[in-house]
mmCIF file of C-alpha atoms and ligand atoms in Angstrom:
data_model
loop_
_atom_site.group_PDB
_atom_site.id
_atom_site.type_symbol
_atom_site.label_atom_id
_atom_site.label_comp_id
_atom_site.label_asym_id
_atom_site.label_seq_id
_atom_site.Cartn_x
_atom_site.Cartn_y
_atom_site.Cartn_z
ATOM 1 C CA UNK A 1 -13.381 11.468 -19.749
ATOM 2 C CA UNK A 2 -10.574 10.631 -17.712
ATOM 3 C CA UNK A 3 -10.917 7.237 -16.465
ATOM 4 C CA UNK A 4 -9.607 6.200 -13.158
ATOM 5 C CA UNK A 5 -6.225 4.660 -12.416
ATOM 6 C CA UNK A 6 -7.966 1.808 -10.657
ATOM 7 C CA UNK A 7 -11.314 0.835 -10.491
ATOM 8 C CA UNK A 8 -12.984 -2.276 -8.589
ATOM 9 C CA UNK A 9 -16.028 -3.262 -8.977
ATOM 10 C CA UNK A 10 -18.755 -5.953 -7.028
ATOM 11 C CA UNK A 11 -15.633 -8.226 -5.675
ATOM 12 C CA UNK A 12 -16.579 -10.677 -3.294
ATOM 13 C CA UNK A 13 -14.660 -13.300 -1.614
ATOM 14 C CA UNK A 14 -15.964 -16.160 0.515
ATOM 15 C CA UNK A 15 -13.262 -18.396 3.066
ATOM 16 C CA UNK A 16 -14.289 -21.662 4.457
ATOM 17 C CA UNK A 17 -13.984 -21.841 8.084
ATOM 18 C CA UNK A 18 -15.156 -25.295 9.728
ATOM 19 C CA UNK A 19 -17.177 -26.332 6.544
ATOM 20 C CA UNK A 20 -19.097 -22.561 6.301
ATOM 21 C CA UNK A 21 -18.339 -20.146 4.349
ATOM 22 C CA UNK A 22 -17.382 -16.612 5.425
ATOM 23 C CA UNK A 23 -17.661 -13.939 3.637
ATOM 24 C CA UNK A 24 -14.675 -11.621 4.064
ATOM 25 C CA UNK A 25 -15.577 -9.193 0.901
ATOM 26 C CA UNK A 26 -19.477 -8.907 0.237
ATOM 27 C CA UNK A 27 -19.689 -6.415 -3.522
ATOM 28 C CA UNK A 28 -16.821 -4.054 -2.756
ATOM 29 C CA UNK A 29 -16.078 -1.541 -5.157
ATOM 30 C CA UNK A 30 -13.941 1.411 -5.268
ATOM 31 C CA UNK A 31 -12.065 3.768 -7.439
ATOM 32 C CA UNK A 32 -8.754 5.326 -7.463
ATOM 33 C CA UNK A 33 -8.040 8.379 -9.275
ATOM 34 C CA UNK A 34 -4.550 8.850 -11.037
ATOM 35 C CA UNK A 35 -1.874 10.426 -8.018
ATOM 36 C CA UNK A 36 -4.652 10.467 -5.520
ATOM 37 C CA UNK A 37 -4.384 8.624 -1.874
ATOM 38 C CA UNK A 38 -7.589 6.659 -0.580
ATOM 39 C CA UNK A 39 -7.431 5.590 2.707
ATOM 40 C CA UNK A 40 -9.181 2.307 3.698
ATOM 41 C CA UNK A 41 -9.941 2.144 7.381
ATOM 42 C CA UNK A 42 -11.842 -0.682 9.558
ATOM 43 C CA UNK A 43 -11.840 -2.782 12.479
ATOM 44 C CA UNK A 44 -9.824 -5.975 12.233
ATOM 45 C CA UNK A 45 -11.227 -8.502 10.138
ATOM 46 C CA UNK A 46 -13.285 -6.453 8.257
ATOM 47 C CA UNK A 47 -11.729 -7.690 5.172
ATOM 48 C CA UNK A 48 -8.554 -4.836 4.291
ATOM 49 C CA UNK A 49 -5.976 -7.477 3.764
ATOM 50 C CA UNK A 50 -8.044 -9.525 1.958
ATOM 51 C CA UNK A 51 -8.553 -6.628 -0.266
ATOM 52 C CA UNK A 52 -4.945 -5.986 -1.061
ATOM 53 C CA UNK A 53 -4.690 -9.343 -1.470
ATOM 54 C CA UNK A 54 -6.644 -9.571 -4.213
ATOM 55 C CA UNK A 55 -5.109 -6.419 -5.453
ATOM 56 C CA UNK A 56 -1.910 -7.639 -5.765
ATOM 57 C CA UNK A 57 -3.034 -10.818 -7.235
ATOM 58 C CA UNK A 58 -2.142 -12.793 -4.219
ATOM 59 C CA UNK A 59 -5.327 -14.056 -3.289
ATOM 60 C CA UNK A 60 -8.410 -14.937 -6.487
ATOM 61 C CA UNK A 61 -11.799 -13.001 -6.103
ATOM 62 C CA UNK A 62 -14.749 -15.449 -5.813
ATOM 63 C CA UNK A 63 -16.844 -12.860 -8.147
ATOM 64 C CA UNK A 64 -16.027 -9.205 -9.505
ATOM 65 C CA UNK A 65 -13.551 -7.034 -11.857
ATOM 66 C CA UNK A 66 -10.748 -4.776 -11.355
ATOM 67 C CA UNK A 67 -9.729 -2.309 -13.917
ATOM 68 C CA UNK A 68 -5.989 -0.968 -13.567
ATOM 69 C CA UNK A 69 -4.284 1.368 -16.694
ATOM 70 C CA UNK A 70 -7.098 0.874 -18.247
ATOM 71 C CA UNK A 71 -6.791 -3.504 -18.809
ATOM 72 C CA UNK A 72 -8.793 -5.815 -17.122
ATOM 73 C CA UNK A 73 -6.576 -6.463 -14.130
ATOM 74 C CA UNK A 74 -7.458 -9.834 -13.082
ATOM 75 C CA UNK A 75 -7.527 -11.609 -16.948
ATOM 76 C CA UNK A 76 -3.589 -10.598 -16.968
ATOM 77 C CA UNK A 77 -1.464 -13.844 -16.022
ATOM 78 C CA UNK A 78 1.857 -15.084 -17.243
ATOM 79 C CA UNK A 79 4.429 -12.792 -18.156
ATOM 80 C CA UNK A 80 2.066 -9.992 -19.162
ATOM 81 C CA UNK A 81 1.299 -9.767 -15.360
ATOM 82 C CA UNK A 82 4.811 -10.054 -14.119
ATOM 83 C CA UNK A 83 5.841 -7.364 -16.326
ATOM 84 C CA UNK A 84 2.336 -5.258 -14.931
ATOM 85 C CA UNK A 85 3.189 -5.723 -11.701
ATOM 86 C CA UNK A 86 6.060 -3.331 -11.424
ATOM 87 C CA UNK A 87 3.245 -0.484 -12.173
ATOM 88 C CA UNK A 88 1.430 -1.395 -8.810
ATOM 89 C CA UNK A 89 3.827 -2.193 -5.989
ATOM 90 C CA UNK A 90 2.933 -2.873 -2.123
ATOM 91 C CA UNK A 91 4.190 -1.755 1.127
ATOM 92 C CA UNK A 92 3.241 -4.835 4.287
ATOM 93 C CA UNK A 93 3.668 -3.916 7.827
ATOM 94 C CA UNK A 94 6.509 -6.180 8.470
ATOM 95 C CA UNK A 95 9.280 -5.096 5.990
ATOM 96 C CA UNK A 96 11.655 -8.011 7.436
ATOM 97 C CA UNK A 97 9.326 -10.667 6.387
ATOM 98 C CA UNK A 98 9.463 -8.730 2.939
ATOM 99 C CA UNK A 99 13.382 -9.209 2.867
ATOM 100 C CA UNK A 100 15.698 -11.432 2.689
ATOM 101 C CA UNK A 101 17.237 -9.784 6.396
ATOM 102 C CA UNK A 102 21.115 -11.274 5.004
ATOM 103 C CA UNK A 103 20.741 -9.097 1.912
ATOM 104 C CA UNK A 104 22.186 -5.886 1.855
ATOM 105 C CA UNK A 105 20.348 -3.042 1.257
ATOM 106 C CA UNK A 106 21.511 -2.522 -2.177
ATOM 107 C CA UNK A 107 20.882 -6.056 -2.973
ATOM 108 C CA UNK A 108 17.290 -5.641 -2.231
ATOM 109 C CA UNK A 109 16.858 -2.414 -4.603
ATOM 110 C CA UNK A 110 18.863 -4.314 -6.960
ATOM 111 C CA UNK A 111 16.468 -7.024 -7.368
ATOM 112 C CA UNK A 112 13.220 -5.354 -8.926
ATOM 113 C CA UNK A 113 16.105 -2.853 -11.085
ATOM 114 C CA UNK A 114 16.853 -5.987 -12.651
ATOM 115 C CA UNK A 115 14.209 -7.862 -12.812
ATOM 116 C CA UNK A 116 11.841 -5.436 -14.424
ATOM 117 C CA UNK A 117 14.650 -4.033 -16.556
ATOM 118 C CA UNK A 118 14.225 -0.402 -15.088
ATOM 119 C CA UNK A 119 17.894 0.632 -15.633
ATOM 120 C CA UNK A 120 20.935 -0.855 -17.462
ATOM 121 C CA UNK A 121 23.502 -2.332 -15.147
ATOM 122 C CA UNK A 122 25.755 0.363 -15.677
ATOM 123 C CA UNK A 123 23.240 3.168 -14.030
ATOM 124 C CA UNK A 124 22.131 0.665 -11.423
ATOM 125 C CA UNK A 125 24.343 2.058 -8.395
ATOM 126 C CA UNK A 126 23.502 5.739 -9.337
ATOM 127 C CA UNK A 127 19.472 4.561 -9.569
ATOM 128 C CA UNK A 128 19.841 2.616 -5.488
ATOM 129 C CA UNK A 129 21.590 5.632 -4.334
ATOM 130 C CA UNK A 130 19.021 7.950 -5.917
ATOM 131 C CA UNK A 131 16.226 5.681 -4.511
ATOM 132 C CA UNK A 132 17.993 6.288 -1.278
ATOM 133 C CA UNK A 133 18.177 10.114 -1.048
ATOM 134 C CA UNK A 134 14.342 10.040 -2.178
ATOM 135 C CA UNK A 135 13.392 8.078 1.292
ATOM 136 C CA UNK A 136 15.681 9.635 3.721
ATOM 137 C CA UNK A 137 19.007 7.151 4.057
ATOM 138 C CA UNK A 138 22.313 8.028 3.242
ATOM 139 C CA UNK A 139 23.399 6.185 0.249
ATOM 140 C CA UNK A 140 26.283 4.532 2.063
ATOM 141 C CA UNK A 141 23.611 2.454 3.673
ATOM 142 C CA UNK A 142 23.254 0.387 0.201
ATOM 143 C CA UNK A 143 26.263 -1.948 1.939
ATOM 144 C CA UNK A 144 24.299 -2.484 5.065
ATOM 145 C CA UNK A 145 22.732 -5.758 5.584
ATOM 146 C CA UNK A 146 18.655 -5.608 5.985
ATOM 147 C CA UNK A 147 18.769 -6.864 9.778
ATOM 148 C CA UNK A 148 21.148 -4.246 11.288
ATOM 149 C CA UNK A 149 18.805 -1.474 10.397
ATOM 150 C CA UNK A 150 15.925 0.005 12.743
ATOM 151 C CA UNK A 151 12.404 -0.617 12.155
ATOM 152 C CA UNK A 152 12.138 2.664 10.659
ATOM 153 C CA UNK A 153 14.973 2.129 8.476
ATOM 154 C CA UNK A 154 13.692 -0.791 6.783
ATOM 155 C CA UNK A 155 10.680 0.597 6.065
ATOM 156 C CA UNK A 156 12.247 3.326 4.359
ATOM 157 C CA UNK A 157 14.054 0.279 2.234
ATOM 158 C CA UNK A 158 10.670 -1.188 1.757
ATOM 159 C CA UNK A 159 9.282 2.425 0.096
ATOM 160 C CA UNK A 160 12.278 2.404 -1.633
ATOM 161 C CA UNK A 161 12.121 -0.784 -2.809
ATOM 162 C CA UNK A 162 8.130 -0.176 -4.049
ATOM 163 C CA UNK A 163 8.900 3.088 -5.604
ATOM 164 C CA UNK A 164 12.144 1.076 -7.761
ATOM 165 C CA UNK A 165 10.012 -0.211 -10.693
ATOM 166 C CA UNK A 166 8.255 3.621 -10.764
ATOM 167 C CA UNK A 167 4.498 2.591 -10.102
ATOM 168 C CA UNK A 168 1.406 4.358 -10.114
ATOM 169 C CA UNK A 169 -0.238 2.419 -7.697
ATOM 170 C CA UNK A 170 1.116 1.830 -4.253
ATOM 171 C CA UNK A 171 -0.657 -0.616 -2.017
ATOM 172 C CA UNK A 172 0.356 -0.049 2.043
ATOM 173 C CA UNK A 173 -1.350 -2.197 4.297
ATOM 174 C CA UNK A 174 -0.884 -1.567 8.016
ATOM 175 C CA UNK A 175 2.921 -0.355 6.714
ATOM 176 C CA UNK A 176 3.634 2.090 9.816
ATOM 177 C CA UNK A 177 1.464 0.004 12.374
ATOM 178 C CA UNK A 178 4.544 -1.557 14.007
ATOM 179 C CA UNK A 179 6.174 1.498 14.287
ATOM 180 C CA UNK A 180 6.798 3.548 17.458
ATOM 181 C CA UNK A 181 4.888 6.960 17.269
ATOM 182 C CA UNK A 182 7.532 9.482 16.367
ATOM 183 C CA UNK A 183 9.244 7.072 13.519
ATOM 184 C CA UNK A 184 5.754 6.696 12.251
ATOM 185 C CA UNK A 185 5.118 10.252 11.952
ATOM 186 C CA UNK A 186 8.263 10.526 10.086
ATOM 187 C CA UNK A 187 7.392 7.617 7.604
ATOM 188 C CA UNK A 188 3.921 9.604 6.777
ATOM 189 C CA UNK A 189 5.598 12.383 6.111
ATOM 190 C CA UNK A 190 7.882 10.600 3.628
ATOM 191 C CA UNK A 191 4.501 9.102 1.719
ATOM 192 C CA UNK A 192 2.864 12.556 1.859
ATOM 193 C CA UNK A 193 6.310 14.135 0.478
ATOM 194 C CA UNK A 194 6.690 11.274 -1.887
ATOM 195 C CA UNK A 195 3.158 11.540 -3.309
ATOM 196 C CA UNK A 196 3.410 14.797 -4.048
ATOM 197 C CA UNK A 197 6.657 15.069 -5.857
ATOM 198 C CA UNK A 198 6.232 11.632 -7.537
ATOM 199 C CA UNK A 199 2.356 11.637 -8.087
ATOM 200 C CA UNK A 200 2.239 8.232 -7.368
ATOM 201 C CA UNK A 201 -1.471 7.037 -6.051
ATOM 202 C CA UNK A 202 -1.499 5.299 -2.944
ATOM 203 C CA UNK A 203 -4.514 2.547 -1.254
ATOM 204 C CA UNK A 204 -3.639 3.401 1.947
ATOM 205 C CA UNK A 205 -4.723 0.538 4.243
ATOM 206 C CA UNK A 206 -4.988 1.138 7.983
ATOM 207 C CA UNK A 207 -7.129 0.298 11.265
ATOM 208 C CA UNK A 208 -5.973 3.436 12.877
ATOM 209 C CA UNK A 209 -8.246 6.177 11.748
ATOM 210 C CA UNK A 210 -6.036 9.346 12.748
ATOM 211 C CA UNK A 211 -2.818 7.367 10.401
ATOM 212 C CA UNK A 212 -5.240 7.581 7.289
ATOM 213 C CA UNK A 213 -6.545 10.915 7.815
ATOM 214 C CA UNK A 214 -2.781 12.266 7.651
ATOM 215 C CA UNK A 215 -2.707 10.590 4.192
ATOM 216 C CA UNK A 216 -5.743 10.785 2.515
ATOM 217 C CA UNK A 217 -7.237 12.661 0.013
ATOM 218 C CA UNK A 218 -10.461 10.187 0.645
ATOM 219 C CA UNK A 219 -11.583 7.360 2.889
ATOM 220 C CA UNK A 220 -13.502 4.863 2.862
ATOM 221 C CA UNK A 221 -14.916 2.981 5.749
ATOM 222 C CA UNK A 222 -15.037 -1.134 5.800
ATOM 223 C CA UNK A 223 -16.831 -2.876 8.195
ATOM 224 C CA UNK A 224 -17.968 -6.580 8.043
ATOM 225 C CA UNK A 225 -16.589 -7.419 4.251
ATOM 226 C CA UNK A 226 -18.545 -3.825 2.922
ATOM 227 C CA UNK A 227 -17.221 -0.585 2.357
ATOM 228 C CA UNK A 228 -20.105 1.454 4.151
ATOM 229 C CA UNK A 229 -18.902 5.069 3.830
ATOM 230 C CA UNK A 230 -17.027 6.946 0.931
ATOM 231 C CA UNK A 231 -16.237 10.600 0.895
ATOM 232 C CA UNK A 232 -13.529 13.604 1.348
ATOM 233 C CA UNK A 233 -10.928 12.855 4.352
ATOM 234 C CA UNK A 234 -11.761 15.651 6.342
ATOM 235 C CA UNK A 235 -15.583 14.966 5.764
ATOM 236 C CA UNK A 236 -15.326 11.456 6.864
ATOM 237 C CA UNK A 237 -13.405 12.496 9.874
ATOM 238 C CA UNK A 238 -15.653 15.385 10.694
ATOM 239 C CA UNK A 239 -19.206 13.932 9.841
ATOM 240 C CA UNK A 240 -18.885 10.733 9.970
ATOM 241 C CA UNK A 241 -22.260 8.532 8.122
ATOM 242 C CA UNK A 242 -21.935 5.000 9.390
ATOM 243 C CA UNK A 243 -21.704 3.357 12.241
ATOM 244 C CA UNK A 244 -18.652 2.338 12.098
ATOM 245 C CA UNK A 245 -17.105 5.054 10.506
ATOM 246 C CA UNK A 246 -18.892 7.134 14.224
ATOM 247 C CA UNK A 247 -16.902 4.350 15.982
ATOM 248 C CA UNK A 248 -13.446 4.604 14.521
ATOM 249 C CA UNK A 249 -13.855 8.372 14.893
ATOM 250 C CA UNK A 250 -14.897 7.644 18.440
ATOM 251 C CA UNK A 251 -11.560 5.747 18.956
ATOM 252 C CA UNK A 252 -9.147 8.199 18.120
ATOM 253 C CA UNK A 253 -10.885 11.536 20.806
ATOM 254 C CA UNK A 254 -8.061 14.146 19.483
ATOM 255 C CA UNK A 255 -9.363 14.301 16.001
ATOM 256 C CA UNK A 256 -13.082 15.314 17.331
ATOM 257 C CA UNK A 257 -11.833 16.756 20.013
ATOM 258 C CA UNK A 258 -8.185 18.890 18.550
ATOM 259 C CA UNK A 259 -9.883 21.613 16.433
ATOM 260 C CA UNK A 260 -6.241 22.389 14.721
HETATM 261 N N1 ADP B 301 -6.900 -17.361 4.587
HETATM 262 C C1 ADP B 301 -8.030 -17.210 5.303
HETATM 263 N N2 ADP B 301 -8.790 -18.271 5.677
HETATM 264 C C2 ADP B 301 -9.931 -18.124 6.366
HETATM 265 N N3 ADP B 301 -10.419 -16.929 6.756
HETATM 266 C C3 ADP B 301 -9.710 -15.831 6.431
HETATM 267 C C4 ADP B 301 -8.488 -15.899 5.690
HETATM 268 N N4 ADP B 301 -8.011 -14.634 5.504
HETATM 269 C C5 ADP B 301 -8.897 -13.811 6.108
HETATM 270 N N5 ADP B 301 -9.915 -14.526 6.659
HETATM 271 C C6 ADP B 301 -11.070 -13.958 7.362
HETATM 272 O O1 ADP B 301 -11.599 -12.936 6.541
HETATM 273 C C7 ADP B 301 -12.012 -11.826 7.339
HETATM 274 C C8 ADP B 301 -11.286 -10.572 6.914
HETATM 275 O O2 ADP B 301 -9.909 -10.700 7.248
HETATM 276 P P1 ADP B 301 -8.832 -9.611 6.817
HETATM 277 O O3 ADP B 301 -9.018 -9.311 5.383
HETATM 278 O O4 ADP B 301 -7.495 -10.097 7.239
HETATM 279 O O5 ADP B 301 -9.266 -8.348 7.688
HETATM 280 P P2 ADP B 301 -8.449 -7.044 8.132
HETATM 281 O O6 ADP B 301 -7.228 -6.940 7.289
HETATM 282 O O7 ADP B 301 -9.417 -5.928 7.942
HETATM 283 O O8 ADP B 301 -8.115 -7.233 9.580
HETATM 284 C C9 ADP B 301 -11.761 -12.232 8.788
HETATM 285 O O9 ADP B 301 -12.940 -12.774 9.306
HETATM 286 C C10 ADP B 301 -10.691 -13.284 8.655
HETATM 287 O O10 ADP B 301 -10.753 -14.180 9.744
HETATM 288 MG MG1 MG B 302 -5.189 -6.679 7.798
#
């Protein structure tokens, strides 16, 4: 048997909002298979962020497990998850909230180098300059500070920055939604690229239906705190089974419509 990279399983998380409780996640469970790419796709609010929240160990599940590499994900704590966490990095949709925007670029691929130990000092300039070339940027843009790049750019750093401590598991949640359509395209092409060569599995968080079919091996569909659809990309796309998963299809007319 060949277990899967991640699995979750029955997590549920309740907020309070004026003294009642909400239920943002209602029993979701998923799995993600070793260099594979699910795309998660639903409305706003229905409960993606809280998700990778929880994920990333940001936010505590009221009730449920999470399996990652095979250890039960959410009993790690202390230094046993700091050292973990370089194995599943995340990608936000604002990468200047994500930097410090004074740091230079190198700085910022510096910091999880050294933090996780992923290099020796010595090979540390060769590693941000590799990281670099592997997202697009020409390495002399490790002396440029964070805020004088473009959107785009800093995305790139972000990716960059995620890939450093060489993960399995990247976590992108709305990570191209600020961007203007052609710099967008560009950055997909970069994950698609990267998840080939690299093999790296990707949760691939979006609202925008057409962004996560250009990803995905799978989708599935969330809609009030559930996931109520699971299956192949095109499948999904083509056929969709739930009502919202009709709806999100609905939204975007060029993939029912665009036979290519
Ligand atoms: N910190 C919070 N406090 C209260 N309610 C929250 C909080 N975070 C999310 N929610 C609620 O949980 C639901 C799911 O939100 P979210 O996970 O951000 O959805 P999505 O990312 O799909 O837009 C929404 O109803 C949202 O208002
Ligand atoms: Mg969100």
């Amino acid at each position: 048997m060949n277990p899967a990279l991640l699995s979750v399983a029955n997590i549920s998380k309740g907020f309070l909002s004026s003294g009642r409780r909400v239920a943002a996640l209602d029993n979701v469970s998923l799995t993600i298979a070793a260099g594979e790419t699910l795309g998660l796709v639903g409305a706003s609010g229905s409960g993606k962020s809280t998700l990778s929240r929880i994920l990333l160990r940001l936010l505590s599940a009221d009730a449920g497990a999470i399996r990652f590499e095979g250890e039960d994900w959410l009993a790690l704590n202390g230094a046993p998850l700091r050292r973990k966490r370089a194995r599943m990095q995340m990608v936000f949709q604002d990468p200047l909230a994500a930097f410090n925007p004074l740091a230079s670029v190198s700085v910022a691929l510096d910091d999880p180098l050294r933090i996780h130990g992923i290099v020796p000092r010595e090979r540390r300039a060769g590693e941000i300059a590799m990281l670099l070339e592997r997202v697009g940027l020409p390495a002399d843009y490790a002396s440029r500070p964070i805020r004088a790049l473009s959107g785009g750019q800093r995305q790139r750093v972000a990716i960059a920055r995620a890939i450093a401590t060489r993960p399995s598991l990247l976590v992108l949640d709305e990570a191209v939604s600020a961007l203007d359509v052609t710099v967008r395209g560009r950055i997909l092409e970069l994950l698609v690229s990267l998840q080939k060569e690299q093999g790296i599995a990707c949760l691939f968080i979006s609202h925008d239906l057409a962004v996560v079919r250009a990803v995905s091996h799978r989708i599935a569909v969330m809609d009030g705190g559930r996931i109520v659809e699971t299956g192949p990309a095109a499948a999904v796309v083509a056929n969709p089974k739930s009502d919202a998963g009709s709806a999100l299809v609905a939204a975007v007319p060029r993939l029912v419509t665009d036979p290519s």
